[in-house]
Coordinates of N, CA and C and ligand atoms in Angstrom, one line a residue:
M1 N 23.5 37.3 13.5 CA 22.2 36.2 13.2 C 22.8 35.2 12.3
I2 N 22.4 34.1 12.6 CA 22.8 32.9 11.7 C 21.6 32.5 10.9
G3 N 21.8 32.4 9.7 CA 20.7 31.9 8.8 C 21.1 32.0 7.4
L4 N 20.5 31.2 6.6 CA 20.8 31.2 5.0 C 19.8 31.9 4.2
E5 N 18.7 32.6 4.8 CA 17.7 33.4 4.2 C 18.2 34.3 3.1
Q6 N 19.3 35.1 3.5 CA 19.7 36.2 2.5 C 20.4 35.4 1.4
Y7 N 21.3 34.3 1.8 CA 22.0 33.6 0.8 C 21.0 33.0 -0.3
K8 N 19.9 32.6 0.3 CA 19.0 31.9 -0.6 C 18.2 32.9 -1.5
E9 N 17.8 33.9 -0.8 CA 17.0 35.1 -1.5 C 17.7 35.6 -2.8
K10 N 19.0 35.6 -2.7 CA 19.8 36.3 -3.8 C 20.0 35.3 -5.0
R11 N 19.7 34.0 -4.8 CA 20.1 33.1 -5.8 C 18.8 32.3 -6.3
S12 N 19.1 31.8 -7.5 CA 17.9 31.0 -8.1 C 18.6 29.6 -8.4
F13 N 18.3 28.7 -7.5 CA 19.1 27.4 -7.6 C 18.8 26.5 -8.7
K14 N 17.7 27.0 -9.5 CA 17.6 26.3 -10.7 C 18.5 26.7 -11.8
K15 N 19.0 27.7 -11.5 CA 19.9 28.4 -12.7 C 21.4 28.5 -12.3
T16 N 21.7 28.4 -11.1 CA 23.1 28.5 -10.6 C 23.5 27.2 -10.0
P17 N 24.8 26.9 -10.4 CA 25.3 25.6 -9.9 C 25.6 25.5 -8.4
E18 N 25.4 26.8 -7.8 CA 25.9 26.8 -6.4 C 25.1 25.9 -5.5
P19 N 25.6 25.4 -4.5 CA 24.8 24.9 -3.4 C 23.8 25.5 -2.9
E20 N 22.5 24.8 -2.8 CA 21.4 25.6 -2.2 C 21.7 25.5 -0.6
G21 N 22.2 24.3 -0.2 CA 22.7 24.2 1.1 C 21.7 24.2 2.2
R22 N 22.1 23.8 3.4 CA 21.1 23.9 4.6 C 21.9 24.1 5.8
I23 N 21.4 24.4 6.9 CA 22.1 24.7 8.0 C 22.5 23.3 8.7
V24 N 23.7 23.1 9.0 CA 24.1 21.8 9.5 C 24.3 21.9 11.1
N25 N 23.5 21.2 11.5 CA 23.5 21.0 12.9 C 24.2 19.7 13.4
D26 N 25.3 19.8 13.6 CA 26.1 18.6 14.0 C 26.3 18.3 15.6
K27 N 25.7 19.3 16.2 CA 25.8 19.1 17.7 C 25.0 17.9 18.2
K28 N 25.6 16.9 18.6 CA 24.8 15.7 19.2 C 25.0 15.7 20.6
Y29 N 23.9 15.6 21.4 CA 23.9 15.5 22.7 C 23.3 14.1 23.2
R30 N 23.4 13.8 24.2 CA 22.9 12.5 25.0 C 21.6 12.7 25.6
F31 N 20.9 11.5 25.7 CA 19.7 11.5 26.4 C 19.9 10.0 27.2
V32 N 19.0 10.0 28.2 CA 18.8 8.7 28.9 C 17.4 8.6 29.4
V33 N 16.8 7.5 29.4 CA 15.7 7.3 30.3 C 16.0 6.1 31.3
Q34 N 15.8 6.5 32.5 CA 16.0 5.6 33.7 C 14.7 5.1 34.1
R35 N 14.6 3.8 34.4 CA 13.5 3.2 35.0 C 13.6 3.4 36.5
H36 N 12.8 4.0 37.1 CA 13.1 4.3 38.6 C 12.0 3.8 39.5
Q37 N 12.2 2.6 40.0 CA 11.3 1.9 40.8 C 11.5 2.4 42.3
A38 N 10.7 3.5 42.4 CA 10.9 4.2 43.9 C 9.6 3.9 44.4
R39 N 9.1 4.6 45.4 CA 7.8 4.3 46.1 C 6.7 4.2 44.8
Q40 N 6.8 5.0 44.0 CA 6.1 5.0 42.8 C 6.9 4.8 41.5
L41 N 6.6 3.8 40.7 CA 7.5 3.7 39.6 C 7.2 4.8 38.8
H42 N 8.3 5.3 38.0 CA 8.3 6.4 37.1 C 9.7 6.2 36.2
Y43 N 9.6 7.0 35.1 CA 10.6 6.9 34.1 C 11.2 8.2 34.3
D44 N 12.6 8.4 34.4 CA 13.2 9.9 34.3 C 13.8 10.0 33.0
F45 N 13.5 11.0 32.4 CA 13.9 11.4 31.0 C 14.9 12.6 31.2
R46 N 16.0 12.4 30.8 CA 17.2 13.4 30.9 C 17.8 13.7 29.8
L47 N 17.9 15.0 29.4 CA 18.6 15.6 28.2 C 19.9 16.3 28.7
E48 N 20.9 15.9 28.1 CA 22.3 16.7 28.2 C 22.1 18.1 27.6
M49 N 22.1 19.1 28.4 CA 21.9 20.4 27.9 C 22.6 21.4 28.8
E50 N 23.4 22.3 28.2 CA 23.8 23.4 28.9 C 24.8 22.9 30.2
G51 N 25.4 21.9 29.9 CA 26.3 21.3 31.0 C 25.7 20.7 32.2
V52 N 24.3 20.3 31.9 CA 23.6 19.5 33.1 C 22.8 18.6 32.4
L53 N 21.9 17.7 33.1 CA 21.0 17.1 32.5 C 19.6 17.7 32.8
K54 N 18.8 18.2 31.8 CA 17.5 18.7 32.1 C 16.7 17.4 32.3
S55 N 15.8 17.3 33.3 CA 15.1 16.3 33.9 C 13.6 16.2 34.0
W56 N 12.9 15.2 33.7 CA 11.6 15.2 33.8 C 11.3 13.8 34.4
A57 N 10.4 13.7 35.4 CA 9.8 12.4 35.8 C 8.5 12.1 35.1
I58 N 8.5 10.9 34.3 CA 7.3 10.6 33.5 C 6.6 9.4 34.2
P59 N 5.4 9.5 34.9 CA 5.0 8.4 35.7 C 4.6 7.3 34.7
K60 N 4.1 7.5 33.5 CA 3.7 6.3 32.7 C 4.7 6.1 31.7
G61 N 5.9 6.7 31.6 CA 6.9 6.3 30.7 C 6.8 7.1 29.3
V62 N 7.7 7.3 28.6 CA 7.8 8.0 27.3 C 6.8 7.4 26.2
P63 N 6.1 8.1 25.6 CA 5.2 7.5 24.7 C 5.8 6.9 23.5
L64 N 5.2 5.7 23.2 CA 5.8 5.0 22.0 C 5.1 5.1 20.7
E65 N 3.9 5.7 20.7 CA 3.0 5.9 19.6 C 2.7 7.4 19.4
P66 N 2.7 7.9 18.1 CA 2.2 9.2 18.0 C 0.8 9.5 18.5
G67 N 0.7 10.8 19.0 CA -0.6 11.2 19.4 C -0.8 10.9 21.0
I68 N 0.0 10.2 21.7 CA -0.2 9.9 23.0 C 0.5 10.9 23.8
K69 N -0.2 11.5 24.7 CA 0.3 12.6 25.5 C 0.8 11.9 27.0
R70 N 1.8 12.2 27.5 CA 2.4 11.7 28.9 C 2.8 12.9 29.8
L71 N 2.2 13.0 30.9 CA 2.5 13.8 31.8 C 4.1 13.8 32.1
A72 N 4.9 15.0 32.0 CA 6.3 14.9 32.4 C 6.5 16.0 33.4
V73 N 6.9 15.6 34.6 CA 7.0 16.6 35.7 C 8.5 17.1 35.7
Q74 N 8.7 18.2 35.5 CA 10.3 18.7 35.5 C 10.7 18.6 36.9
V75 N 12.0 18.2 37.0 CA 12.6 18.0 38.3 C 13.9 18.7 38.2
E76 N 14.7 18.7 39.2 CA 15.8 19.6 39.4 C 16.7 19.1 38.3
D77 N 17.7 19.9 37.7 CA 18.7 19.4 36.9 C 19.8 18.5 37.7
H78 N 20.2 17.6 36.8 CA 20.9 16.6 37.5 C 22.5 16.8 36.8
P79 N 23.3 16.3 37.5 CA 24.7 16.3 36.9 C 24.9 15.4 35.7
V80 N 25.7 15.7 34.8 CA 25.9 15.0 33.5 C 26.2 13.5 33.8
E81 N 27.1 13.3 34.9 CA 27.4 12.0 35.2 C 26.4 11.1 35.5
Y82 N 25.2 11.8 36.1 CA 24.0 10.9 36.3 C 23.5 9.9 35.1
I83 N 24.0 10.2 34.0 CA 23.5 9.7 32.7 C 23.9 8.3 32.7
D84 N 24.9 7.9 33.4 CA 25.4 6.6 33.4 C 24.9 5.8 34.8
F85 N 24.1 6.5 35.6 CA 23.8 5.8 37.0 C 22.6 4.8 36.8
S86 N 23.2 3.7 37.4 CA 22.3 2.7 37.5 C 22.5 2.0 38.9
G87 N 21.5 1.6 39.7 CA 21.9 1.1 41.0 C 20.8 1.3 42.0
E88 N 21.1 0.9 43.3 CA 20.1 1.1 44.2 C 20.3 2.3 45.3
I89 N 19.3 3.1 45.5 CA 19.3 4.3 46.2 C 18.9 3.7 47.8
P90 N 19.5 3.9 48.7 CA 19.1 3.2 49.9 C 17.9 3.7 50.5
D91 N 17.2 3.0 51.4 CA 16.3 3.3 52.0 C 16.5 4.6 52.9
G92 N 15.5 5.4 53.0 CA 15.8 6.7 53.8 C 16.5 7.9 52.9
Q93 N 16.9 7.6 51.7 CA 17.6 8.6 50.8 C 16.5 9.0 49.9
Y94 N 16.7 10.2 49.4 CA 15.8 10.8 48.4 C 15.7 9.9 47.2
G95 N 14.6 9.4 46.9 CA 14.3 8.6 45.7 C 14.6 7.2 45.9
A96 N 14.6 6.7 47.2 CA 15.1 5.3 47.6 C 14.3 4.4 46.6
G97 N 15.1 3.4 46.1 CA 14.7 2.4 45.2 C 15.7 2.0 44.3
T98 N 15.2 1.5 43.1 CA 16.0 0.9 42.1 C 16.1 1.7 40.7
V99 N 17.3 2.1 40.3 CA 17.4 2.9 39.0 C 17.9 2.0 38.0
R100 N 17.4 1.8 36.9 CA 18.0 1.0 35.7 C 17.9 1.9 34.5
I101 N 18.9 1.7 33.7 CA 18.8 2.6 32.4 C 17.9 1.8 31.4
W102 N 16.9 2.5 31.0 CA 15.9 1.9 30.2 C 16.2 2.2 28.7
D103 N 16.6 3.3 28.3 CA 17.2 3.5 27.1 C 18.2 4.8 27.1
R104 N 19.0 4.8 26.0 CA 19.9 6.0 26.1 C 20.3 6.1 24.6
G105 N 20.8 7.3 24.2 CA 21.2 7.5 22.9 C 21.5 9.0 22.7
I106 N 21.3 9.5 21.4 CA 21.6 10.9 21.1 C 20.2 11.6 20.8
Y107 N 20.2 12.9 20.9 CA 19.1 13.6 20.4 C 19.5 15.0 19.7
E108 N 18.7 15.5 18.9 CA 18.9 16.8 18.4 C 17.8 17.7 18.7
I109 N 18.0 19.1 18.8 CA 16.8 19.9 19.1 C 16.5 20.3 17.6
D110 N 15.2 20.2 17.3 CA 14.5 20.6 16.2 C 14.0 22.1 16.1
N111 N 13.4 22.2 17.4 CA 12.6 23.5 17.5 C 12.6 23.8 19.0
E112 N 13.0 25.0 19.3 CA 13.0 25.5 20.8 C 12.4 26.8 20.9
E113 N 11.4 27.0 21.6 CA 10.6 28.2 21.7 C 10.3 28.3 23.4
P114 N 9.9 29.4 23.9 CA 9.5 29.4 25.2 C 8.4 28.4 25.5
G115 N 8.6 27.6 26.3 CA 7.6 26.5 26.7 C 7.3 25.4 25.8
Y116 N 8.2 25.2 24.7 CA 8.1 24.2 23.8 C 9.6 23.7 23.3
L117 N 9.6 22.5 23.3 CA 10.9 21.9 22.9 C 10.6 20.8 21.9
G118 N 11.1 20.8 20.8 CA 10.8 19.8 19.7 C 12.3 19.1 19.6
I119 N 12.3 17.7 19.8 CA 13.5 17.0 19.7 C 13.4 15.8 18.7
T120 N 14.5 15.2 18.3 CA 14.5 14.1 17.6 C 15.4 13.1 18.4
L121 N 14.9 12.0 18.7 CA 15.5 11.0 19.6 C 16.2 9.9 18.7
N122 N 17.4 9.5 19.0 CA 17.9 8.3 18.4 C 18.7 7.4 19.4
G123 N 17.7 6.4 19.9 CA 18.1 5.6 21.0 C 18.0 4.2 20.6
E124 N 18.1 3.3 21.6 CA 18.1 1.9 21.2 C 16.6 1.5 21.2
K125 N 15.7 2.2 22.0 CA 14.3 1.8 21.9 C 13.6 2.9 21.3
L126 N 13.8 4.2 21.7 CA 13.0 5.3 21.1 C 13.7 5.9 20.0
S127 N 13.0 6.3 19.0 CA 13.6 7.0 17.9 C 12.4 8.0 17.3
G128 N 12.8 9.0 16.8 CA 12.0 9.8 16.1 C 11.6 11.1 16.7
G129 N 10.6 11.9 16.3 CA 10.4 13.2 16.8 C 9.5 13.2 18.0
Y130 N 9.9 14.0 18.9 CA 9.1 14.3 20.2 C 8.9 15.7 20.5
A131 N 7.9 16.0 21.2 CA 7.6 17.3 21.7 C 7.5 17.4 23.2
L132 N 8.0 18.3 23.9 CA 7.8 18.6 25.3 C 7.1 19.9 25.3
I133 N 5.9 20.0 26.0 CA 5.0 21.2 25.8 C 4.8 21.5 27.3
H134 N 5.3 22.7 27.7 CA 4.8 23.2 29.0 C 3.5 23.6 29.1
T135 N 3.0 23.0 30.3 CA 1.5 23.4 30.5 C 1.5 24.3 31.7
D136 N 1.8 23.9 32.9 CA 2.0 25.0 33.9 C 2.9 24.5 35.1
K137 N 3.4 25.4 35.8 CA 4.3 25.1 36.8 C 5.5 24.0 36.4
K138 N 5.6 22.9 37.0 CA 6.6 21.9 36.7 C 6.0 21.1 35.7
N139 N 4.7 21.2 35.2 CA 4.0 20.2 34.4 C 4.3 20.4 33.0
W140 N 4.8 19.4 32.3 CA 4.9 19.4 30.8 C 4.2 18.3 30.2
L141 N 3.8 18.2 29.0 CA 3.2 17.1 28.2 C 4.4 16.6 27.2
M142 N 4.6 15.3 27.2 CA 5.5 14.7 26.2 C 4.8 13.9 25.2
I143 N 5.0 14.3 23.9 CA 4.3 13.8 22.9 C 5.2 13.3 21.9
K144 N 4.8 12.0 21.2 CA 5.7 11.5 20.1 C 5.1 12.3 18.9
R145 N 5.8 12.9 18.1 CA 5.3 13.7 16.9 C 5.0 12.6 15.7
K146 N 4.1 13.0 15.1 CA 3.8 12.1 13.8 C 4.8 12.4 12.9
P147 N 5.3 11.3 12.1 CA 6.5 11.4 11.0 C 6.0 12.4 10.0
V148 N 6.8 13.3 9.7 CA 6.5 14.3 8.6 C 7.0 13.6 7.3
R149 N 6.0 13.7 6.4 CA 6.2 13.1 5.1 C 7.3 14.0 4.3
D150 N 8.3 13.2 3.6 CA 9.4 14.0 3.0 C 8.9 14.7 1.9
M151 N 9.1 16.1 2.1 CA 8.5 17.1 1.2 C 9.3 17.2 -0.3
N152 N 10.3 16.6 -0.3 CA 11.0 16.7 -1.6 C 10.6 15.5 -2.4
I153 N 9.9 14.5 -2.0 CA 9.4 13.4 -2.9 C 8.0 13.8 -3.5
E154 N 8.2 13.8 -4.8 CA 6.8 14.1 -5.5 C 6.3 13.0 -6.3
Ligands
MN201 MN1 13.4 9.5 39.8

């Protein structure tokens, strides 16, 4: 088990010069949002995860303001190379239409539980905390989380 609880329990950081410390999560993964003008316009949100791109189609796009919920329909995992794809999918092919990269950047996982994924995005357009909440079957809701006030400032 990984954690600093035992380390912290044994020490009083007001009295010892030892570092209180925090768990360092230096793993940075990429995300992309592709604007996909297919038969129906939608935005494909993809997270680099476990060697693939976990993917959701969001008809109304990624929410930009806290509190707005957007339906995000999980679709099949895509290959990591798809993160750079921009182009025309020919008529008659699956998803025929135009794909353009709408935003890209890196993300961190803040919290992962069954049916819940809390992430922080750091892109060119999108930034801050988001949550993906599983509702049923392939349906998830994507919500921009409200900024958390810095607890250390008094
Ligand atoms: Mn698509």
